[in-house]
mmCIF file of N, CA and C in Angstrom:
data_model
loop_
_atom_site.group_PDB
_atom_site.id
_atom_site.type_symbol
_atom_site.label_atom_id
_atom_site.label_comp_id
_atom_site.label_asym_id
_atom_site.label_seq_id
_atom_site.Cartn_x
_atom_site.Cartn_y
_atom_site.Cartn_z
ATOM 1 N N MET L 1 -91.823 82.043 -150.830
ATOM 2 C CA MET L 1 -93.200 82.486 -150.873
ATOM 3 C C MET L 1 -93.803 82.054 -152.203
ATOM 4 N N ARG L 2 -94.966 81.457 -152.154
ATOM 5 C CA ARG L 2 -95.645 81.013 -153.371
ATOM 6 C C ARG L 2 -96.371 82.190 -154.015
ATOM 7 N N SER L 3 -96.616 82.103 -155.285
ATOM 8 C CA SER L 3 -97.223 83.217 -156.013
ATOM 9 C C SER L 3 -98.648 83.509 -155.574
ATOM 10 N N GLY L 4 -99.371 82.547 -155.050
ATOM 11 C CA GLY L 4 -100.756 82.763 -154.648
ATOM 12 C C GLY L 4 -100.914 83.325 -153.242
ATOM 13 N N GLU L 5 -99.849 83.326 -152.442
ATOM 14 C CA GLU L 5 -99.945 83.791 -151.054
ATOM 15 C C GLU L 5 -99.791 85.305 -150.977
ATOM 16 N N PRO L 6 -100.562 85.951 -150.093
ATOM 17 C CA PRO L 6 -100.380 87.391 -149.933
ATOM 18 C C PRO L 6 -99.035 87.679 -149.278
ATOM 19 N N ARG L 7 -98.448 88.759 -149.663
ATOM 20 C CA ARG L 7 -97.155 89.162 -149.128
ATOM 21 C C ARG L 7 -97.337 89.773 -147.741
ATOM 22 N N LYS L 8 -96.539 89.351 -146.781
ATOM 23 C CA LYS L 8 -96.616 89.891 -145.429
ATOM 24 C C LYS L 8 -95.856 91.203 -145.363
ATOM 25 N N ARG L 9 -96.419 92.143 -144.636
ATOM 26 C CA ARG L 9 -95.766 93.437 -144.482
ATOM 27 C C ARG L 9 -94.853 93.426 -143.275
ATOM 28 N N SER L 10 -93.823 94.204 -143.348
ATOM 29 C CA SER L 10 -92.889 94.338 -142.236
ATOM 30 C C SER L 10 -93.573 95.078 -141.087
ATOM 31 N N GLN L 11 -93.245 94.730 -139.880
ATOM 32 C CA GLN L 11 -93.818 95.385 -138.710
ATOM 33 C C GLN L 11 -93.344 96.823 -138.572
ATOM 34 N N SER L 12 -92.251 97.184 -139.247
ATOM 35 C CA SER L 12 -91.715 98.541 -139.107
ATOM 36 C C SER L 12 -92.402 99.557 -140.018
ATOM 37 N N VAL L 13 -93.309 99.126 -140.892
ATOM 38 C CA VAL L 13 -94.023 100.044 -141.779
ATOM 39 C C VAL L 13 -94.986 100.882 -140.946
ATOM 40 N N ARG L 14 -94.911 102.181 -141.089
ATOM 41 C CA ARG L 14 -95.772 103.073 -140.320
ATOM 42 C C ARG L 14 -96.995 103.447 -141.135
ATOM 43 N N PHE L 15 -98.110 103.573 -140.446
ATOM 44 C CA PHE L 15 -99.346 103.978 -141.111
ATOM 45 C C PHE L 15 -99.271 105.460 -141.446
ATOM 46 N N ARG L 16 -99.586 105.788 -142.671
ATOM 47 C CA ARG L 16 -99.662 107.189 -143.096
ATOM 48 C C ARG L 16 -101.043 107.419 -143.652
ATOM 49 N N PRO L 17 -101.792 108.354 -143.080
ATOM 50 C CA PRO L 17 -103.155 108.568 -143.561
ATOM 51 C C PRO L 17 -103.172 109.046 -145.004
ATOM 52 N N ARG L 18 -104.160 108.570 -145.729
ATOM 53 C CA ARG L 18 -104.343 109.041 -147.096
ATOM 54 C C ARG L 18 -104.931 110.443 -147.071
ATOM 55 N N ARG L 19 -104.870 111.101 -148.184
ATOM 56 C CA ARG L 19 -105.336 112.477 -148.300
ATOM 57 C C ARG L 19 -106.785 112.635 -147.858
ATOM 58 N N GLY L 20 -107.643 111.675 -148.129
ATOM 59 C CA GLY L 20 -109.058 111.784 -147.819
ATOM 60 C C GLY L 20 -109.416 111.373 -146.398
ATOM 61 N N ASP L 21 -108.462 110.844 -145.623
ATOM 62 C CA ASP L 21 -108.772 110.412 -144.263
ATOM 63 C C ASP L 21 -109.178 111.602 -143.402
ATOM 64 N N ARG L 22 -110.145 111.358 -142.521
ATOM 65 C CA ARG L 22 -110.635 112.421 -141.645
ATOM 66 C C ARG L 22 -109.820 112.452 -140.364
ATOM 67 N N LEU L 23 -109.553 113.659 -139.889
ATOM 68 C CA LEU L 23 -108.870 113.825 -138.615
ATOM 69 C C LEU L 23 -109.922 113.988 -137.530
ATOM 70 N N THR L 24 -109.628 113.497 -136.357
ATOM 71 C CA THR L 24 -110.514 113.683 -135.215
ATOM 72 C C THR L 24 -109.773 114.490 -134.162
ATOM 73 N N LEU L 25 -110.484 114.892 -133.134
ATOM 74 C CA LEU L 25 -109.840 115.649 -132.067
ATOM 75 C C LEU L 25 -108.830 114.808 -131.298
ATOM 76 N N ASP L 26 -108.931 113.498 -131.422
ATOM 77 C CA ASP L 26 -107.979 112.621 -130.739
ATOM 78 C C ASP L 26 -106.745 112.319 -131.585
ATOM 79 N N THR L 27 -106.664 112.924 -132.778
ATOM 80 C CA THR L 27 -105.489 112.773 -133.628
ATOM 81 C C THR L 27 -104.307 113.483 -132.981
ATOM 82 N N ARG L 28 -103.143 112.865 -133.058
ATOM 83 C CA ARG L 28 -101.938 113.460 -132.492
ATOM 84 C C ARG L 28 -101.621 114.768 -133.209
ATOM 85 N N ALA L 29 -101.243 115.780 -132.458
ATOM 86 C CA ALA L 29 -100.900 117.088 -133.023
ATOM 87 C C ALA L 29 -99.478 117.061 -133.564
ATOM 88 N N SER L 30 -99.280 117.743 -134.675
ATOM 89 C CA SER L 30 -97.937 117.837 -135.260
ATOM 90 C C SER L 30 -97.289 119.146 -134.823
ATOM 91 N N ASP L 31 -96.007 119.272 -135.091
ATOM 92 C CA ASP L 31 -95.311 120.523 -134.785
ATOM 93 C C ASP L 31 -95.903 121.679 -135.584
ATOM 94 N N ASP L 32 -96.310 121.410 -136.836
ATOM 95 C CA ASP L 32 -96.939 122.459 -137.652
ATOM 96 C C ASP L 32 -98.267 122.904 -137.043
ATOM 97 N N ASP L 33 -99.042 121.959 -136.509
ATOM 98 C CA ASP L 33 -100.304 122.307 -135.850
ATOM 99 C C ASP L 33 -100.037 123.227 -134.665
ATOM 100 N N ARG L 34 -99.043 122.872 -133.865
ATOM 101 C CA ARG L 34 -98.706 123.691 -132.695
ATOM 102 C C ARG L 34 -98.249 125.088 -133.116
ATOM 103 N N GLN L 35 -97.430 125.161 -134.167
ATOM 104 C CA GLN L 35 -96.928 126.454 -134.627
ATOM 105 C C GLN L 35 -98.057 127.338 -135.146
ATOM 106 N N ARG L 36 -99.032 126.746 -135.850
ATOM 107 C CA ARG L 36 -100.173 127.536 -136.337
ATOM 108 C C ARG L 36 -100.971 128.120 -135.174
ATOM 109 N N VAL L 37 -101.129 127.342 -134.095
ATOM 110 C CA VAL L 37 -101.859 127.838 -132.925
ATOM 111 C C VAL L 37 -101.073 128.979 -132.263
ATOM 112 N N VAL L 38 -99.760 128.851 -132.170
ATOM 113 C CA VAL L 38 -98.945 129.915 -131.573
ATOM 114 C C VAL L 38 -99.049 131.191 -132.406
ATOM 115 N N GLU L 39 -99.040 131.072 -133.734
ATOM 116 C CA GLU L 39 -99.191 132.256 -134.589
ATOM 117 C C GLU L 39 -100.557 132.901 -134.393
ATOM 118 N N LEU L 40 -101.587 132.080 -134.232
ATOM 119 C CA LEU L 40 -102.925 132.598 -133.962
ATOM 120 C C LEU L 40 -102.954 133.343 -132.624
ATOM 121 N N LEU L 41 -102.303 132.781 -131.622
ATOM 122 C CA LEU L 41 -102.232 133.439 -130.313
ATOM 123 C C LEU L 41 -101.482 134.775 -130.408
ATOM 124 N N GLN L 42 -100.447 134.821 -131.227
ATOM 125 C CA GLN L 42 -99.718 136.079 -131.433
ATOM 126 C C GLN L 42 -100.630 137.141 -132.037
ATOM 127 N N GLN L 43 -101.443 136.749 -132.993
ATOM 128 C CA GLN L 43 -102.354 137.705 -133.627
ATOM 129 C C GLN L 43 -103.393 138.209 -132.634
ATOM 130 N N HIS L 44 -103.921 137.326 -131.799
ATOM 131 C CA HIS L 44 -104.902 137.741 -130.801
ATOM 132 C C HIS L 44 -104.263 138.639 -129.738
ATOM 133 N N THR L 45 -103.011 138.403 -129.430
ATOM 134 C CA THR L 45 -102.300 139.262 -128.489
ATOM 135 C C THR L 45 -102.075 140.642 -129.111
ATOM 136 N N ALA L 46 -101.761 140.670 -130.394
ATOM 137 C CA ALA L 46 -101.504 141.944 -131.077
ATOM 138 C C ALA L 46 -102.746 142.833 -131.119
ATOM 139 N N VAL L 47 -103.937 142.229 -131.198
ATOM 140 C CA VAL L 47 -105.157 143.039 -131.232
ATOM 141 C C VAL L 47 -105.715 143.292 -129.839
ATOM 142 N N GLY L 48 -105.036 142.777 -128.804
ATOM 143 C CA GLY L 48 -105.415 143.103 -127.435
ATOM 144 C C GLY L 48 -106.360 142.136 -126.748
ATOM 145 N N ARG L 49 -106.590 140.972 -127.321
ATOM 146 C CA ARG L 49 -107.484 140.006 -126.674
ATOM 147 C C ARG L 49 -106.797 139.220 -125.565
ATOM 148 N N LEU L 50 -105.484 139.115 -125.639
ATOM 149 C CA LEU L 50 -104.729 138.372 -124.633
ATOM 150 C C LEU L 50 -103.655 139.259 -124.021
ATOM 151 N N SER L 51 -103.468 139.142 -122.722
ATOM 152 C CA SER L 51 -102.347 139.833 -122.088
ATOM 153 C C SER L 51 -101.086 139.015 -122.349
ATOM 154 N N LEU L 52 -99.940 139.575 -122.055
ATOM 155 C CA LEU L 52 -98.695 138.844 -122.267
ATOM 156 C C LEU L 52 -98.607 137.614 -121.366
ATOM 157 N N ASP L 53 -99.145 137.715 -120.146
ATOM 158 C CA ASP L 53 -99.152 136.555 -119.248
ATOM 159 C C ASP L 53 -100.030 135.439 -119.803
ATOM 160 N N GLU L 54 -101.237 135.810 -120.303
ATOM 161 C CA GLU L 54 -102.122 134.803 -120.902
ATOM 162 C C GLU L 54 -101.471 134.181 -122.132
ATOM 163 N N PHE L 55 -100.845 135.025 -122.931
ATOM 164 C CA PHE L 55 -100.161 134.543 -124.136
ATOM 165 C C PHE L 55 -99.088 133.527 -123.754
ATOM 166 N N THR L 56 -98.283 133.851 -122.755
ATOM 167 C CA THR L 56 -97.204 132.953 -122.333
ATOM 168 C C THR L 56 -97.762 131.616 -121.851
ATOM 169 N N ASP L 57 -98.816 131.670 -121.034
ATOM 170 C CA ASP L 57 -99.427 130.438 -120.534
ATOM 171 C C ASP L 57 -99.974 129.586 -121.675
ATOM 172 N N ARG L 58 -100.656 130.230 -122.607
ATOM 173 C CA ARG L 58 -101.279 129.485 -123.702
ATOM 174 C C ARG L 58 -100.234 128.917 -124.666
ATOM 175 N N VAL L 59 -99.155 129.651 -124.892
ATOM 176 C CA VAL L 59 -98.094 129.119 -125.749
ATOM 177 C C VAL L 59 -97.493 127.869 -125.109
ATOM 178 N N GLY L 60 -97.289 127.911 -123.793
ATOM 179 C CA GLY L 60 -96.791 126.723 -123.097
ATOM 180 C C GLY L 60 -97.734 125.548 -123.236
ATOM 181 N N ASN L 61 -99.041 125.810 -123.120
ATOM 182 C CA ASN L 61 -100.038 124.753 -123.284
ATOM 183 C C ASN L 61 -100.058 124.224 -124.723
ATOM 184 N N ALA L 62 -99.876 125.135 -125.695
ATOM 185 C CA ALA L 62 -99.872 124.710 -127.102
ATOM 186 C C ALA L 62 -98.681 123.799 -127.385
ATOM 187 N N TYR L 63 -97.505 124.165 -126.894
ATOM 188 C CA TYR L 63 -96.332 123.330 -127.143
ATOM 189 C C TYR L 63 -96.389 122.011 -126.375
ATOM 190 N N ALA L 64 -97.151 121.951 -125.289
ATOM 191 C CA ALA L 64 -97.297 120.719 -124.516
ATOM 192 C C ALA L 64 -98.438 119.844 -125.028
ATOM 193 N N ALA L 65 -99.237 120.343 -125.959
ATOM 194 C CA ALA L 65 -100.404 119.608 -126.453
ATOM 195 C C ALA L 65 -99.989 118.335 -127.176
ATOM 196 N N SER L 66 -100.707 117.268 -126.880
ATOM 197 C CA SER L 66 -100.455 115.985 -127.544
ATOM 198 C C SER L 66 -101.426 115.738 -128.690
ATOM 199 N N THR L 67 -102.666 116.201 -128.545
ATOM 200 C CA THR L 67 -103.694 115.940 -129.544
ATOM 201 C C THR L 67 -104.293 117.245 -130.054
ATOM 202 N N LEU L 68 -105.061 117.140 -131.124
ATOM 203 C CA LEU L 68 -105.754 118.309 -131.652
ATOM 204 C C LEU L 68 -106.781 118.835 -130.654
ATOM 205 N N ARG L 69 -107.329 117.947 -129.817
ATOM 206 C CA ARG L 69 -108.260 118.378 -128.774
ATOM 207 C C ARG L 69 -107.543 119.306 -127.782
ATOM 208 N N ASP L 70 -106.323 118.948 -127.387
ATOM 209 C CA ASP L 70 -105.546 119.791 -126.477
ATOM 210 C C ASP L 70 -105.297 121.169 -127.094
ATOM 211 N N LEU L 71 -105.029 121.201 -128.397
ATOM 212 C CA LEU L 71 -104.799 122.483 -129.071
ATOM 213 C C LEU L 71 -106.081 123.299 -129.164
ATOM 214 N N SER L 72 -107.214 122.635 -129.385
ATOM 215 C CA SER L 72 -108.471 123.371 -129.518
ATOM 216 C C SER L 72 -108.862 124.041 -128.202
ATOM 217 N N VAL L 73 -108.476 123.435 -127.079
ATOM 218 C CA VAL L 73 -108.780 124.027 -125.774
ATOM 219 C C VAL L 73 -108.042 125.359 -125.603
ATOM 220 N N VAL L 74 -106.844 125.459 -126.170
ATOM 221 C CA VAL L 74 -106.020 126.664 -126.033
ATOM 222 C C VAL L 74 -106.692 127.874 -126.671
ATOM 223 N N THR L 75 -107.441 127.659 -127.745
ATOM 224 C CA THR L 75 -108.049 128.777 -128.481
ATOM 225 C C THR L 75 -109.568 128.770 -128.442
ATOM 226 N N SER L 76 -110.175 127.926 -127.623
ATOM 227 C CA SER L 76 -111.628 127.750 -127.661
ATOM 228 C C SER L 76 -112.423 129.005 -127.317
ATOM 229 N N ASP L 77 -111.880 129.908 -126.500
ATOM 230 C CA ASP L 77 -112.631 131.097 -126.109
ATOM 231 C C ASP L 77 -112.304 132.320 -126.955
ATOM 232 N N LEU L 78 -111.506 132.143 -128.016
ATOM 233 C CA LEU L 78 -111.121 133.270 -128.864
ATOM 234 C C LEU L 78 -111.981 133.304 -130.125
ATOM 235 N N PRO L 79 -112.493 134.488 -130.489
ATOM 236 C CA PRO L 79 -113.313 134.586 -131.713
ATOM 237 C C PRO L 79 -112.424 134.529 -132.951
ATOM 238 N N PRO L 80 -113.014 134.253 -134.106
ATOM 239 C CA PRO L 80 -112.220 134.284 -135.337
ATOM 240 C C PRO L 80 -111.713 135.693 -135.598
ATOM 241 N N LEU L 81 -110.522 135.780 -136.150
ATOM 242 C CA LEU L 81 -109.954 137.080 -136.489
ATOM 243 C C LEU L 81 -110.565 137.576 -137.794
ATOM 244 N N PRO L 82 -110.936 138.863 -137.843
ATOM 245 C CA PRO L 82 -111.448 139.391 -139.114
ATOM 246 C C PRO L 82 -110.312 139.518 -140.116
ATOM 247 N N GLU L 83 -110.632 139.284 -141.370
ATOM 248 C CA GLU L 83 -109.623 139.436 -142.408
ATOM 249 C C GLU L 83 -109.465 140.911 -142.723
ATOM 250 N N SER L 84 -108.232 141.318 -142.931
ATOM 251 C CA SER L 84 -107.949 142.710 -143.244
ATOM 252 C C SER L 84 -108.370 143.006 -144.681
ATOM 253 N N PRO L 85 -109.254 144.004 -144.891
ATOM 254 C CA PRO L 85 -109.699 144.306 -146.252
ATOM 255 C C PRO L 85 -108.620 144.987 -147.087
ATOM 256 N N HIS L 86 -107.575 145.487 -146.442
ATOM 257 C CA HIS L 86 -106.538 146.238 -147.148
ATOM 258 C C HIS L 86 -105.371 145.367 -147.591
ATOM 259 N N THR L 87 -105.383 144.094 -147.277
ATOM 260 C CA THR L 87 -104.257 143.236 -147.609
ATOM 261 C C THR L 87 -104.032 143.155 -149.111
ATOM 262 N N GLY L 88 -105.052 142.924 -149.901
ATOM 263 C CA GLY L 88 -104.908 142.836 -151.350
ATOM 264 C C GLY L 88 -104.479 144.149 -151.966
ATOM 265 N N ARG L 89 -105.034 145.248 -151.477
ATOM 266 C CA ARG L 89 -104.677 146.571 -151.988
ATOM 267 C C ARG L 89 -103.217 146.895 -151.679
ATOM 268 N N ARG L 90 -102.766 146.534 -150.472
ATOM 269 C CA ARG L 90 -101.378 146.806 -150.074
ATOM 270 C C ARG L 90 -100.423 146.011 -150.956
ATOM 271 N N ASP L 91 -100.755 144.761 -151.247
ATOM 272 C CA ASP L 91 -99.910 143.945 -152.113
ATOM 273 C C ASP L 91 -99.802 144.557 -153.501
ATOM 274 N N LEU L 92 -100.895 145.083 -154.014
ATOM 275 C CA LEU L 92 -100.895 145.703 -155.323
ATOM 276 C C LEU L 92 -100.040 146.974 -155.317
ATOM 277 N N LEU L 93 -100.122 147.770 -154.256
ATOM 278 C CA LEU L 93 -99.306 148.979 -154.155
ATOM 279 C C LEU L 93 -97.820 148.648 -154.079
ATOM 280 N N VAL L 94 -97.467 147.609 -153.356
ATOM 281 C CA VAL L 94 -96.065 147.198 -153.267
ATOM 282 C C VAL L 94 -95.569 146.752 -154.637
ATOM 283 N N LEU L 95 -96.369 145.974 -155.342
ATOM 284 C CA LEU L 95 -95.994 145.532 -156.676
ATOM 285 C C LEU L 95 -95.807 146.730 -157.621
ATOM 286 N N PHE L 96 -96.702 147.697 -157.548
ATOM 287 C CA PHE L 96 -96.586 148.896 -158.379
ATOM 288 C C PHE L 96 -95.319 149.678 -158.033
ATOM 289 N N ALA L 97 -95.022 149.810 -156.750
ATOM 290 C CA ALA L 97 -93.827 150.547 -156.324
ATOM 291 C C ALA L 97 -92.551 149.860 -156.815
ATOM 292 N N VAL L 98 -92.517 148.539 -156.745
ATOM 293 C CA VAL L 98 -91.344 147.799 -157.224
ATOM 294 C C VAL L 98 -91.183 147.999 -158.729
ATOM 295 N N ALA L 99 -92.284 147.954 -159.469
ATOM 296 C CA ALA L 99 -92.221 148.162 -160.921
ATOM 297 C C ALA L 99 -91.750 149.578 -161.247
ATOM 298 N N ALA L 100 -92.237 150.572 -160.510
ATOM 299 C CA ALA L 100 -91.836 151.963 -160.759
ATOM 300 C C ALA L 100 -90.349 152.163 -160.472
ATOM 301 N N VAL L 101 -89.849 151.608 -159.395
ATOM 302 C CA VAL L 101 -88.422 151.738 -159.058
ATOM 303 C C VAL L 101 -87.574 151.020 -160.101
ATOM 304 N N THR L 102 -88.029 149.873 -160.570
ATOM 305 C CA THR L 102 -87.293 149.137 -161.603
ATOM 306 C C THR L 102 -87.206 149.958 -162.880
ATOM 307 N N LEU L 103 -88.310 150.562 -163.289
ATOM 308 C CA LEU L 103 -88.290 151.403 -164.494
ATOM 309 C C LEU L 103 -87.385 152.617 -164.319
ATOM 310 N N LEU L 104 -87.421 153.221 -163.147
ATOM 311 C CA LEU L 104 -86.560 154.377 -162.865
ATOM 312 C C LEU L 104 -85.093 153.987 -162.951
ATOM 313 N N LEU L 105 -84.712 152.876 -162.346
ATOM 314 C CA LEU L 105 -83.322 152.422 -162.394
ATOM 315 C C LEU L 105 -82.904 152.051 -163.815
ATOM 316 N N LEU L 106 -83.799 151.439 -164.571
ATOM 317 C CA LEU L 106 -83.505 151.108 -165.956
ATOM 318 C C LEU L 106 -83.289 152.376 -166.780
ATOM 319 N N GLY L 107 -84.122 153.395 -166.562
ATOM 320 C CA GLY L 107 -83.959 154.663 -167.257
ATOM 321 C C GLY L 107 -82.649 155.337 -166.899
ATOM 322 N N LEU L 108 -82.273 155.320 -165.633
ATOM 323 C CA LEU L 108 -80.984 155.905 -165.226
ATOM 324 C C LEU L 108 -79.821 155.154 -165.845
ATOM 325 N N TYR L 109 -79.900 153.822 -165.887
ATOM 326 C CA TYR L 109 -78.841 153.019 -166.480
ATOM 327 C C TYR L 109 -78.677 153.353 -167.967
ATOM 328 N N MET L 110 -79.798 153.466 -168.654
ATOM 329 C CA MET L 110 -79.752 153.776 -170.076
ATOM 330 C C MET L 110 -79.193 155.174 -170.324
ATOM 331 N N ALA L 111 -79.526 156.135 -169.456
ATOM 332 C CA ALA L 111 -79.046 157.497 -169.617
ATOM 333 C C ALA L 111 -77.530 157.568 -169.375
ATOM 334 N N VAL L 112 -77.034 156.824 -168.442
ATOM 335 C CA VAL L 112 -75.605 156.863 -168.096
ATOM 336 C C VAL L 112 -74.776 156.138 -169.145
ATOM 337 N N THR L 113 -75.266 155.079 -169.721
ATOM 338 C CA THR L 113 -74.470 154.285 -170.670
ATOM 339 C C THR L 113 -74.503 154.819 -172.093
ATOM 340 N N ARG L 114 -75.274 155.818 -172.404
ATOM 341 C CA ARG L 114 -75.316 156.370 -173.769
ATOM 342 C C ARG L 114 -74.191 157.286 -174.026
#
């Protein structure tokens, strides 16, 4: 190969989209995409929007989906889930409880070893 000629790429190189590339509904769905839809269906079932039969049917459709369009059809009639306002407060309470138990155990350890 001469220095002025462009280098030919191997046919086995696979295209990988760059970070800024846009996805379309015709983009192939990944396993992670399918799993996110199944988790969403679980949440809608937990709040009573889907029966267990509907959930089972939709999970089957989600795992059989080839494209993002196929996945969007599975959830197209479901409204967005409201965010729980207590999530941040609960996390803070758990953190406080862990800190309190740690201090209690440290105090007991110090009392026993003196």
